[in-house]
């Protein structure tokens, strides 16, 4: 009897895991659904015949081997790393393409600027004939602004969800674990900003102090992965948590210091839409179409409010539920009922189900139940992360990384001063601030060093914090209207990120090699 109960628990665990896969990976639904049927049949046979303990153990091992459960459990971590590395390589390629395009001779190079300054209008014009005239808002932005204001709202929506997940049950959920990356991120923001202001305080370009404050997680993870398993896992987690905390700080800086004149009426409208979203979450509404429409309304109101529109994405990300609400037993019963319905339909043959309506209804019942296994936050993060990594960020890089490097820029003292200030802030300010503030957190007793890490190895990882790209380019577009300042900032970002990557690899490899020799 005890063996039968144990077998049922293991099989249910396999079922629960596979439900998640049915939702998140459509390409493998058919294969994994067959596995669901096999496990369900195994449970039914065990309950009817009361198989012996030895027989059950053998079957369970065979099933586990067939499903390769261990591989599936580690797949999300491997997949995340692979996505970040692949995304970084794609971003690098697109950035080089943007630089080449912007620096082509004659009209070819000018076409880069002309293309991204093309105005695109979305909506029904007030002058248009028909009943729809004036019924919908009209938004006219350049293609670059559509990318920076609208497409990047999706990026910041995912960032908001990732921050909430870390705060809810990730590395930032535990106070002592969270303090080290939070202090490090704070130092990594303060010191680069101070270095920037040392160069440009009081000048026309001082508004760009927020540019060298952000770390690009995709490039940082990709660079760190070059050293492979030699880097202690605690340091890898520290860098990831640091980047998340860094993103949170960047969002606050953008909202507070890089917003234009505030419109109270539009801001009130955005707050009302956010309140509706919160109410719908509490009421249990789970229609993604509904939340998409509400999110678009919130984005538009935020766009008109004077606060940067991408902040709407972050706030909605924070409002996304991070917990599942359905009891595990209820989900299991619903799925088992769906499996039973499907099995009966299959046993009766296709002739008894013309058009497959009963089979489709059973499959929808199973999929509907399986969606409650994971939270909306985890579901949307898994769904949107590849799109952000391989579509949103490359388009953003293509629109923003193209800087015309010629005598007008290189010979301009103000542009070069901005480039030096940004580059110095990234290369020197980031590792200095991260290390000093982390040291302060440990000495005050708020935090502890990661396992198998030393201060030298932590400094080596902090050098990768100077790899700034996506958010740094984003803040550049917000900070500068002058093309010369923007060009200088982009040069500083690109050069500083390259130097930080090379320096990080050199320093961390040297430190880890010495530690290995001493051990």
mmCIF file of C-alpha atoms in Angstrom, residues 107-276:
data_model
loop_
_atom_site.group_PDB
_atom_site.id
_atom_site.type_symbol
_atom_site.label_atom_id
_atom_site.label_comp_id
_atom_site.label_asym_id
_atom_site.label_seq_id
_atom_site.Cartn_x
_atom_site.Cartn_y
_atom_site.Cartn_z
ATOM 1 C CA UNK A 107 23.405 59.161 -49.478
ATOM 2 C CA UNK A 108 23.729 55.587 -48.207
ATOM 3 C CA UNK A 109 24.966 56.796 -44.834
ATOM 4 C CA UNK A 110 22.398 59.604 -44.711
ATOM 5 C CA UNK A 111 19.631 57.067 -45.323
ATOM 6 C CA UNK A 112 20.172 55.725 -41.788
ATOM 7 C CA UNK A 113 19.168 59.045 -40.255
ATOM 8 C CA UNK A 114 16.374 59.646 -42.772
ATOM 9 C CA UNK A 115 14.873 56.209 -42.198
ATOM 10 C CA UNK A 116 14.677 56.415 -38.424
ATOM 11 C CA UNK A 117 13.330 59.996 -38.497
ATOM 12 C CA UNK A 118 10.442 58.984 -40.777
ATOM 13 C CA UNK A 119 7.141 59.827 -39.073
ATOM 14 C CA UNK A 120 4.628 57.007 -38.632
ATOM 15 C CA UNK A 121 1.067 57.876 -37.613
ATOM 16 C CA UNK A 122 -1.134 55.305 -35.918
ATOM 17 C CA UNK A 123 -4.839 56.040 -35.453
ATOM 18 C CA UNK A 124 -7.683 57.624 -37.356
ATOM 19 C CA UNK A 125 -7.052 61.257 -38.231
ATOM 20 C CA UNK A 126 -9.601 63.882 -37.214
ATOM 21 C CA UNK A 127 -9.687 65.017 -40.839
ATOM 22 C CA UNK A 128 -10.507 61.547 -42.150
ATOM 23 C CA UNK A 129 -14.010 61.043 -43.531
ATOM 24 C CA UNK A 130 -16.409 58.579 -41.948
ATOM 25 C CA UNK A 131 -17.860 57.761 -38.557
ATOM 26 C CA UNK A 132 -14.485 56.676 -37.126
ATOM 27 C CA UNK A 133 -13.037 60.192 -37.456
ATOM 28 C CA UNK A 134 -11.959 61.461 -34.062
ATOM 29 C CA UNK A 135 -13.102 58.355 -32.197
ATOM 30 C CA UNK A 136 -9.605 56.974 -31.593
ATOM 31 C CA UNK A 137 -6.421 58.716 -30.412
ATOM 32 C CA UNK A 138 -3.809 59.561 -33.013
ATOM 33 C CA UNK A 139 -0.142 58.975 -32.223
ATOM 34 C CA UNK A 140 2.477 60.380 -34.598
ATOM 35 C CA UNK A 141 6.079 59.478 -33.792
ATOM 36 C CA UNK A 142 9.271 58.922 -35.710
ATOM 37 C CA UNK A 143 10.293 55.305 -36.241
ATOM 38 C CA UNK A 144 13.071 55.766 -33.689
ATOM 39 C CA UNK A 145 10.557 57.110 -31.164
ATOM 40 C CA UNK A 146 8.190 54.195 -31.846
ATOM 41 C CA UNK A 147 11.047 51.842 -31.025
ATOM 42 C CA UNK A 148 12.183 53.743 -27.925
ATOM 43 C CA UNK A 149 8.741 54.582 -26.549
ATOM 44 C CA UNK A 150 6.534 51.665 -27.644
ATOM 45 C CA UNK A 151 8.680 48.641 -28.450
ATOM 46 C CA UNK A 152 10.888 49.216 -25.429
ATOM 47 C CA UNK A 153 7.779 49.275 -23.222
ATOM 48 C CA UNK A 154 7.645 45.502 -23.834
ATOM 49 C CA UNK A 155 11.299 45.250 -22.788
ATOM 50 C CA UNK A 156 10.607 47.147 -19.560
ATOM 51 C CA UNK A 157 7.452 45.090 -18.976
ATOM 52 C CA UNK A 158 9.629 41.965 -18.892
ATOM 53 C CA UNK A 159 12.156 43.809 -16.715
ATOM 54 C CA UNK A 160 9.358 44.698 -14.283
ATOM 55 C CA UNK A 161 8.233 41.072 -14.084
ATOM 56 C CA UNK A 162 11.807 39.841 -13.563
ATOM 57 C CA UNK A 163 12.337 42.357 -10.764
ATOM 58 C CA UNK A 164 9.077 41.311 -9.087
ATOM 59 C CA UNK A 165 9.998 37.632 -9.370
ATOM 60 C CA UNK A 166 13.372 38.269 -7.733
ATOM 61 C CA UNK A 167 11.723 40.305 -4.980
ATOM 62 C CA UNK A 168 8.978 37.696 -4.457
ATOM 63 C CA UNK A 169 10.964 34.452 -4.350
ATOM 64 C CA UNK A 170 14.339 35.009 -5.973
ATOM 65 C CA UNK A 171 17.739 36.226 -4.855
ATOM 66 C CA UNK A 172 16.277 39.549 -3.673
ATOM 67 C CA UNK A 173 13.595 37.911 -1.516
ATOM 68 C CA UNK A 174 15.966 37.054 1.341
ATOM 69 C CA UNK A 175 17.154 40.175 3.180
ATOM 70 C CA UNK A 176 20.751 39.077 3.752
ATOM 71 C CA UNK A 177 21.156 37.714 0.216
ATOM 72 C CA UNK A 178 19.534 40.788 -1.306
ATOM 73 C CA UNK A 179 21.672 43.339 0.497
ATOM 74 C CA UNK A 180 24.907 42.500 -1.331
ATOM 75 C CA UNK A 181 23.595 42.991 -4.902
ATOM 76 C CA UNK A 182 21.427 45.942 -3.819
ATOM 77 C CA UNK A 183 24.376 47.731 -2.183
ATOM 78 C CA UNK A 184 26.555 46.807 -5.153
ATOM 79 C CA UNK A 185 23.992 48.150 -7.620
ATOM 80 C CA UNK A 186 23.655 51.359 -5.617
ATOM 81 C CA UNK A 187 27.426 51.886 -5.643
ATOM 82 C CA UNK A 188 27.519 50.971 -9.322
ATOM 83 C CA UNK A 189 25.081 53.796 -9.998
ATOM 84 C CA UNK A 190 26.442 56.480 -7.690
ATOM 85 C CA UNK A 191 30.140 56.294 -8.605
ATOM 86 C CA UNK A 192 29.731 56.406 -12.439
ATOM 87 C CA UNK A 193 27.330 59.335 -12.082
ATOM 88 C CA UNK A 194 29.807 61.207 -9.881
ATOM 89 C CA UNK A 195 32.661 60.551 -12.298
ATOM 90 C CA UNK A 196 30.519 61.806 -15.171
ATOM 91 C CA UNK A 197 29.680 64.994 -13.247
ATOM 92 C CA UNK A 198 33.366 65.521 -12.423
ATOM 93 C CA UNK A 199 33.884 66.054 -16.154
ATOM 94 C CA UNK A 200 30.689 67.850 -17.126
ATOM 95 C CA UNK A 201 29.008 69.393 -14.053
ATOM 96 C CA UNK A 202 27.661 72.842 -14.858
ATOM 97 C CA UNK A 203 27.986 72.334 -18.602
ATOM 98 C CA UNK A 204 25.325 71.825 -21.255
ATOM 99 C CA UNK A 205 25.859 68.035 -21.215
ATOM 100 C CA UNK A 206 25.514 67.493 -17.455
ATOM 101 C CA UNK A 207 22.010 66.047 -17.932
ATOM 102 C CA UNK A 208 23.593 62.819 -19.184
ATOM 103 C CA UNK A 209 24.832 61.760 -15.730
ATOM 104 C CA UNK A 210 22.445 58.763 -15.760
ATOM 105 C CA UNK A 211 23.964 57.213 -18.898
ATOM 106 C CA UNK A 212 26.858 55.215 -17.353
ATOM 107 C CA UNK A 213 24.745 53.897 -14.471
ATOM 108 C CA UNK A 214 23.193 50.795 -16.087
ATOM 109 C CA UNK A 215 24.562 47.275 -16.698
ATOM 110 C CA UNK A 216 23.480 45.300 -19.766
ATOM 111 C CA UNK A 217 22.579 41.845 -18.475
ATOM 112 C CA UNK A 218 22.781 40.113 -21.873
ATOM 113 C CA UNK A 219 26.326 41.269 -22.650
ATOM 114 C CA UNK A 220 27.484 40.832 -19.043
ATOM 115 C CA UNK A 221 26.231 37.226 -18.833
ATOM 116 C CA UNK A 222 27.652 36.417 -22.262
ATOM 117 C CA UNK A 223 31.056 37.807 -21.316
ATOM 118 C CA UNK A 224 31.102 35.962 -17.989
ATOM 119 C CA UNK A 225 30.136 32.683 -19.670
ATOM 120 C CA UNK A 226 33.411 32.728 -21.608
ATOM 121 C CA UNK A 227 35.154 31.625 -18.391
ATOM 122 C CA UNK A 228 32.702 28.736 -17.957
ATOM 123 C CA UNK A 229 32.656 26.682 -14.765
ATOM 124 C CA UNK A 230 35.766 28.368 -13.404
ATOM 125 C CA UNK A 231 33.547 31.153 -12.069
ATOM 126 C CA UNK A 232 31.888 30.187 -8.728
ATOM 127 C CA UNK A 233 28.134 29.894 -9.026
ATOM 128 C CA UNK A 234 27.704 32.406 -6.216
ATOM 129 C CA UNK A 235 29.419 35.088 -8.287
ATOM 130 C CA UNK A 236 27.233 34.327 -11.299
ATOM 131 C CA UNK A 237 24.114 34.701 -9.169
ATOM 132 C CA UNK A 238 25.538 37.910 -7.698
ATOM 133 C CA UNK A 239 26.016 39.427 -11.158
ATOM 134 C CA UNK A 240 22.486 38.451 -12.253
ATOM 135 C CA UNK A 241 20.912 39.831 -9.070
ATOM 136 C CA UNK A 242 23.063 42.942 -9.367
ATOM 137 C CA UNK A 243 21.820 43.534 -12.914
ATOM 138 C CA UNK A 244 18.202 43.121 -11.781
ATOM 139 C CA UNK A 245 18.662 45.597 -8.920
ATOM 140 C CA UNK A 246 20.511 47.858 -11.350
ATOM 141 C CA UNK A 247 17.522 47.772 -13.715
ATOM 142 C CA UNK A 248 15.233 48.784 -10.866
ATOM 143 C CA UNK A 249 17.464 51.760 -10.107
ATOM 144 C CA UNK A 250 17.578 52.725 -13.785
ATOM 145 C CA UNK A 251 13.772 52.655 -13.991
ATOM 146 C CA UNK A 252 13.517 54.984 -10.983
ATOM 147 C CA UNK A 253 16.091 57.365 -12.489
ATOM 148 C CA UNK A 254 14.227 57.453 -15.812
ATOM 149 C CA UNK A 255 10.883 58.091 -14.112
ATOM 150 C CA UNK A 256 12.177 60.781 -11.749
ATOM 151 C CA UNK A 257 14.841 62.639 -13.742
ATOM 152 C CA UNK A 258 14.178 62.023 -17.435
ATOM 153 C CA UNK A 259 10.541 63.011 -17.722
ATOM 154 C CA UNK A 260 9.228 66.120 -19.438
ATOM 155 C CA UNK A 261 6.514 68.535 -18.279
ATOM 156 C CA UNK A 262 3.914 66.584 -16.323
ATOM 157 C CA UNK A 263 0.251 66.550 -17.398
ATOM 158 C CA UNK A 264 -1.840 65.881 -14.291
ATOM 159 C CA UNK A 265 -4.915 64.836 -16.296
ATOM 160 C CA UNK A 266 -3.037 62.243 -18.393
ATOM 161 C CA UNK A 267 -1.215 60.971 -15.299
ATOM 162 C CA UNK A 268 -4.559 60.584 -13.530
ATOM 163 C CA UNK A 269 -5.834 58.605 -16.536
ATOM 164 C CA UNK A 270 -2.812 56.287 -16.390
ATOM 165 C CA UNK A 271 -3.343 55.788 -12.647
ATOM 166 C CA UNK A 272 -7.001 54.932 -13.264
ATOM 167 C CA UNK A 273 -6.096 52.283 -15.870
ATOM 168 C CA UNK A 274 -3.525 50.789 -13.488
ATOM 169 C CA UNK A 275 -6.218 50.646 -10.811
ATOM 170 C CA UNK A 276 -8.490 48.778 -13.241
#
